[in-house]
């Protein structure tokens, strides 16, 4: 039987990696990710987890060691945040293009300068195009469930891609929540052992990472794009199977009272739960508002997004990152791009908020929605607005 | 007559694990060093290579020169990737997912990939004590990108980013002592080698591979393109680097230094330098300065070797 | 045989663009880089094998009688073998059309 435990989410992530029987963990400490790697180290030290733990000297080496371990055929896990993710940046492209299914939890954190250890999505957006599968979790249970799913999806023969599970720094990583942990036997059944089809081994000498001259590089990228697109089908199958087994259900785009709502708010990450409170209150007052939570960030769920918002008049998108000098938040840009060619589409209004750990309360979400409605009716000189900033 | 180890084909395996058809420049000392190292390593080997000459000449899609499992990812992370492979193999063998056997994990990088951009990852891997062999193929500049200076470029050498000019002698810094840095990590085996001494090189690679824990072999690899010398002089120039004391061949085993080839009298550094265009601009004063430094460093090394200490 | 790179489609690539045919670079001719080629004089050869060990291409082989020759499919004509052959059994001659 599954056990319900009150546990800090970071520790729960480490427990999930243990349940998944990760063979190699390579990690470097960074706030707010530290509790994950500390707990992993403790599990290994206590003999509860049969894992090679590599205490590397940087995040660049953490991801690099993961590449090596994965290429040798080991199930590989790591975690990082903010600056650490940026230091990994170039290595992440290699993981996806060489099809090494590393699983990583990213405890989302703002980027320097000024230094900020608190949460936002600046780190995520900078690695948007690295070719990884990227899934957002909103609470502890979702994080644990999706870490388990990540191994199954990434290591699937039809996929073989690295997977990032995003969770907000502190607001999610450091809270204690009740989490249901499945039995080891259930997890073993759900995640079959990782088998790289052609690992580095003297029995069959392969060359990995040969360089691509112009005559062949484009073909390698096309293959990569087709592969990442096709992974969506496997992700959906995995979540479906997960639902059947564990009775918890996930989908690329999740809707909350959105079916008949004229105004929709779209969020990613743990803000979704706070926004729900605001939506409940406003609906109680007779307002026709609903919420869209974007869970699958890559591959981007075009079809599901279009379906979810097609009946709304206004769609208010809240980003937790800024694309400086650009059209606003990266999520909002993508939503606009996804809807541009549609005949029937809502007006899209962009907000940026929650930067560097700045909280947004339910009242704040109400304010965002009201201001969004105002802009949708009267228009605005700005491409987007930063919510809650002192003028 | 030089004291050659004659009848070499009887001493070495005929198998080439580094296949011909590679695209190294004509007379490349590094390609030769890799070929010899691969002979010494044999087939129970996994090689990780940094971005650089070796990688680019051996792995142009869809071709590969490698007959052993090989991986390249990036420039500065070679030792970290090797760490991961070693740890991966260890746990997979422990869990019985692959058969228990000796597989040598070897990292290969150039001097830039080792003593500049890759030094952090290397230091980390040496400190953590992974069981792997690191081979630095030192051609004393960034040759792959067009002869730019590195921290391993010797004093006075003209490169494209340390050009000799009206007011410059070229490289104005002394070569970073990478073997000493490796040895400072207290790893069990450090050695220097040069393909002009092929049997010695292969013995050191074999020894490094057999060493439990980290081993580091620093291999001087003559580069006719970057050193601006004739392509047939690769072996001779490597030999002169050793005979002048510019690149002494030695080992540091568990902290104990041993000089492998000692000479009662070193040849003057000019014998080595005059064959190379990269030193052609140097005045007698500068050459004297280099000579003094080489003599002093050689004496220091001999002292360490005679005391048998670190 | 490996398909020439210009004919490979994205569908032909292995996962992660892995090359599965070990050492297939041996299909690649480097001999046409050469401007000089080595001539081996078996009367002077003492079969020491230094030419073999010092060849950066690994393209010098030993025949049944123990003499050496270069595989001109690969030989780039560096001249190391001739320079290092101390009985002077190897000489470099210009490649002519």
Coordinates of N, CA, C and O in Angstrom, one line a residue, chain A residues 177-239:
Chain A
X177 N 4.6 18.9 3.0 CA 3.3 18.6 2.5 C 3.0 17.1 2.7 O 4.0 16.3 2.8
X178 N 1.8 16.7 2.8 CA 1.5 15.3 2.8 C 1.7 14.7 1.4 O 1.2 15.3 0.4
X179 N 2.6 13.7 1.3 CA 2.8 13.1 0.0 C 2.6 11.6 0.0 O 3.0 10.9 1.0
X180 N 1.9 11.1 -1.0 CA 1.7 9.6 -1.1 C 2.9 9.0 -1.8 O 3.1 9.4 -3.0
X181 N 3.6 8.1 -1.2 CA 4.7 7.4 -1.9 C 4.2 6.0 -2.3 O 3.7 5.3 -1.4
X182 N 4.3 5.7 -3.6 CA 3.9 4.3 -4.0 C 4.9 3.3 -3.4 O 6.0 3.6 -2.9
X183 N 4.5 2.0 -3.4 CA 5.3 0.9 -3.0 C 6.5 0.8 -4.0 O 6.3 1.0 -5.2
X184 N 7.6 0.3 -3.4 CA 8.8 0.0 -4.3 C 8.4 -0.9 -5.5 O 8.8 -0.7 -6.6
X185 N 7.6 -1.9 -5.1 CA 7.3 -2.9 -6.2 C 6.4 -2.3 -7.3 O 6.6 -2.6 -8.5
X186 N 5.6 -1.3 -6.9 CA 4.8 -0.6 -7.9 C 5.6 0.2 -8.8 O 5.5 0.3 -10.0
X187 N 6.6 0.9 -8.2 CA 7.5 1.7 -9.0 C 8.4 0.9 -9.9 O 8.6 1.2 -11.1
X188 N 8.9 -0.2 -9.4 CA 9.7 -1.1 -10.2 C 8.9 -1.6 -11.4 O 9.5 -1.7 -12.5
X189 N 7.6 -1.8 -11.2 CA 6.8 -2.2 -12.4 C 6.6 -1.0 -13.3 O 6.5 -1.2 -14.5
X190 N 6.4 0.1 -12.7 CA 6.1 1.3 -13.6 C 7.3 1.8 -14.4 O 7.1 2.3 -15.5
X191 N 8.5 1.7 -13.8 CA 9.7 2.2 -14.5 C 10.6 1.0 -14.8 O 11.3 0.6 -13.9
X192 N 10.5 0.4 -16.0 CA 11.4 -0.7 -16.2 C 12.9 -0.2 -16.2 O 13.2 1.0 -16.4
X193 N 13.8 -1.2 -16.0 CA 15.3 -0.7 -15.9 C 15.7 0.0 -17.2 O 15.2 -0.4 -18.3
X194 N 16.5 1.0 -17.0 CA 17.1 1.7 -18.2 C 18.0 0.9 -19.0 O 18.9 0.2 -18.5
X195 N 17.8 0.9 -20.3 CA 18.7 0.2 -21.2 C 19.0 1.0 -22.4 O 18.1 1.1 -23.3
X196 N 20.1 1.7 -22.4 CA 20.5 2.4 -23.5 C 20.8 1.4 -24.6 O 21.5 0.4 -24.4
X197 N 20.2 1.6 -25.8 CA 20.4 0.6 -26.9 C 21.8 0.4 -27.3 O 22.2 -0.7 -27.8
X198 N 22.7 1.4 -27.2 CA 24.1 1.3 -27.7 C 25.0 2.0 -26.7 O 25.6 3.0 -27.0
X199 N 25.1 1.5 -25.5 CA 25.9 2.2 -24.5 C 27.4 2.1 -24.8 O 27.8 1.2 -25.6
X200 N 28.2 2.9 -24.1 CA 29.6 2.8 -24.3 C 30.1 1.5 -23.6 O 29.9 1.3 -22.4
X201 N 30.5 0.6 -24.4 CA 31.0 -0.7 -23.8 C 31.9 -1.4 -24.9 O 31.6 -1.3 -26.1
X202 N 33.1 -1.9 -24.4 CA 34.0 -2.6 -25.4 C 33.4 -3.7 -26.2 O 33.9 -4.0 -27.3
X203 N 32.3 -4.3 -25.7 CA 31.7 -5.4 -26.5 C 31.2 -4.9 -27.9 O 31.1 -5.6 -28.8
X204 N 30.8 -3.6 -27.9 CA 30.3 -3.0 -29.2 C 30.8 -1.5 -29.2 O 30.1 -0.6 -28.7
X205 N 32.0 -1.3 -29.9 CA 32.5 0.0 -29.9 C 31.7 1.0 -30.8 O 31.6 0.7 -32.0
X206 N 31.1 1.9 -30.1 CA 30.4 3.0 -30.9 C 31.1 4.3 -30.7 O 31.8 4.5 -29.7
X207 N 30.8 5.2 -31.6 CA 31.3 6.6 -31.5 C 30.1 7.5 -31.2 O 29.2 7.6 -32.0
X208 N 30.2 8.2 -30.1 CA 29.1 9.1 -29.7 C 29.7 10.5 -29.7 O 30.8 10.8 -29.2
X209 N 28.9 11.4 -30.3 CA 29.3 12.8 -30.3 C 30.3 13.2 -31.4 O 31.1 14.1 -31.2
X210 N 30.2 12.5 -32.6 CA 31.0 12.9 -33.7 C 30.6 14.2 -34.2 O 29.4 14.6 -33.9
X211 N 31.4 15.0 -34.8 CA 31.0 16.3 -35.2 C 30.3 16.4 -36.5 O 30.5 15.5 -37.4
X212 N 29.5 17.4 -36.7 CA 28.6 17.5 -37.8 C 29.0 18.6 -38.7 O 28.7 19.8 -38.4
X213 N 29.6 18.3 -39.9 CA 29.8 19.4 -40.9 C 28.5 19.9 -41.5 O 27.5 19.2 -41.3
X214 N 28.5 21.0 -42.2 CA 27.3 21.6 -42.8 C 26.5 20.6 -43.6 O 25.2 20.6 -43.6
X215 N 27.1 19.6 -44.2 CA 26.4 18.7 -45.1 C 25.5 17.7 -44.3 O 24.6 17.1 -44.8
X216 N 25.6 17.7 -43.0 CA 24.9 16.7 -42.2 C 24.2 17.3 -40.9 O 23.3 16.7 -40.3
X217 N 24.7 18.5 -40.5 CA 24.2 19.0 -39.2 C 22.7 19.2 -39.2 O 22.0 18.9 -38.3
X218 N 22.1 19.8 -40.3 CA 20.7 20.0 -40.4 C 19.9 18.7 -40.2 O 18.8 18.7 -39.6
X219 N 20.4 17.6 -40.8 CA 19.7 16.4 -40.6 C 19.7 15.9 -39.2 O 18.7 15.4 -38.7
X220 N 20.8 16.2 -38.4 CA 20.8 15.8 -37.0 C 19.7 16.6 -36.2 O 19.1 16.1 -35.3
X221 N 19.6 17.8 -36.6 CA 18.6 18.7 -35.9 C 17.2 18.4 -36.2 O 16.3 18.4 -35.4
X222 N 17.0 18.0 -37.5 CA 15.6 17.6 -37.9 C 15.2 16.3 -37.1 O 14.1 16.3 -36.5
X223 N 16.1 15.4 -37.0 CA 15.9 14.2 -36.3 C 15.5 14.5 -34.8 O 14.6 13.9 -34.2
X224 N 16.3 15.4 -34.3 CA 16.1 15.8 -32.9 C 14.7 16.4 -32.7 O 14.0 16.1 -31.7
X225 N 14.3 17.3 -33.6 CA 13.0 18.0 -33.5 C 11.9 17.0 -33.6 O 10.9 17.0 -32.8
X226 N 12.0 16.1 -34.6 CA 10.9 15.1 -34.8 C 10.8 14.3 -33.5 O 9.7 14.0 -33.0
X227 N 11.9 13.9 -32.9 CA 11.9 13.1 -31.8 C 11.3 13.8 -30.6 O 10.5 13.2 -29.8
X228 N 11.6 15.0 -30.3 CA 11.0 15.7 -29.2 C 9.5 15.9 -29.4 O 8.7 15.7 -28.5
X229 N 9.1 16.2 -30.6 CA 7.7 16.4 -30.9 C 7.0 15.1 -30.6 O 5.9 15.0 -30.0
X230 N 7.6 14.0 -31.1 CA 6.9 12.7 -31.0 C 6.9 12.2 -29.5 O 6.1 11.3 -29.2
X231 N 7.7 12.8 -28.7 CA 7.7 12.4 -27.3 C 6.4 12.7 -26.6 O 6.0 12.1 -25.6
X232 N 5.6 13.6 -27.2 CA 4.4 14.0 -26.5 C 3.4 12.8 -26.4 O 2.8 12.7 -25.4
X233 N 3.4 12.0 -27.4 CA 2.5 10.9 -27.4 C 2.9 9.9 -26.2 O 2.1 9.4 -25.5
X234 N 4.2 9.8 -26.0 CA 4.7 8.9 -25.0 C 4.4 9.5 -23.6 O 4.1 8.8 -22.7
X235 N 4.5 10.8 -23.5 CA 4.2 11.5 -22.3 C 2.7 11.3 -21.9 O 2.4 11.0 -20.8
X236 N 1.9 11.5 -22.9 CA 0.4 11.3 -22.7 C 0.1 9.8 -22.2 O -0.6 9.6 -21.3
X237 N 0.8 8.9 -22.9 CA 0.6 7.5 -22.5 C 1.1 7.2 -21.1 O 0.5 6.5 -20.4
X238 N 2.2 7.8 -20.8 CA 2.8 7.6 -19.4 C 1.8 8.2 -18.4 O 1.5 7.5 -17.4
X239 N 1.3 9.4 -18.6 CA 0.4 10.0 -17.6 C -0.9 9.2 -17.5 O -1.5 9.0 -16.4

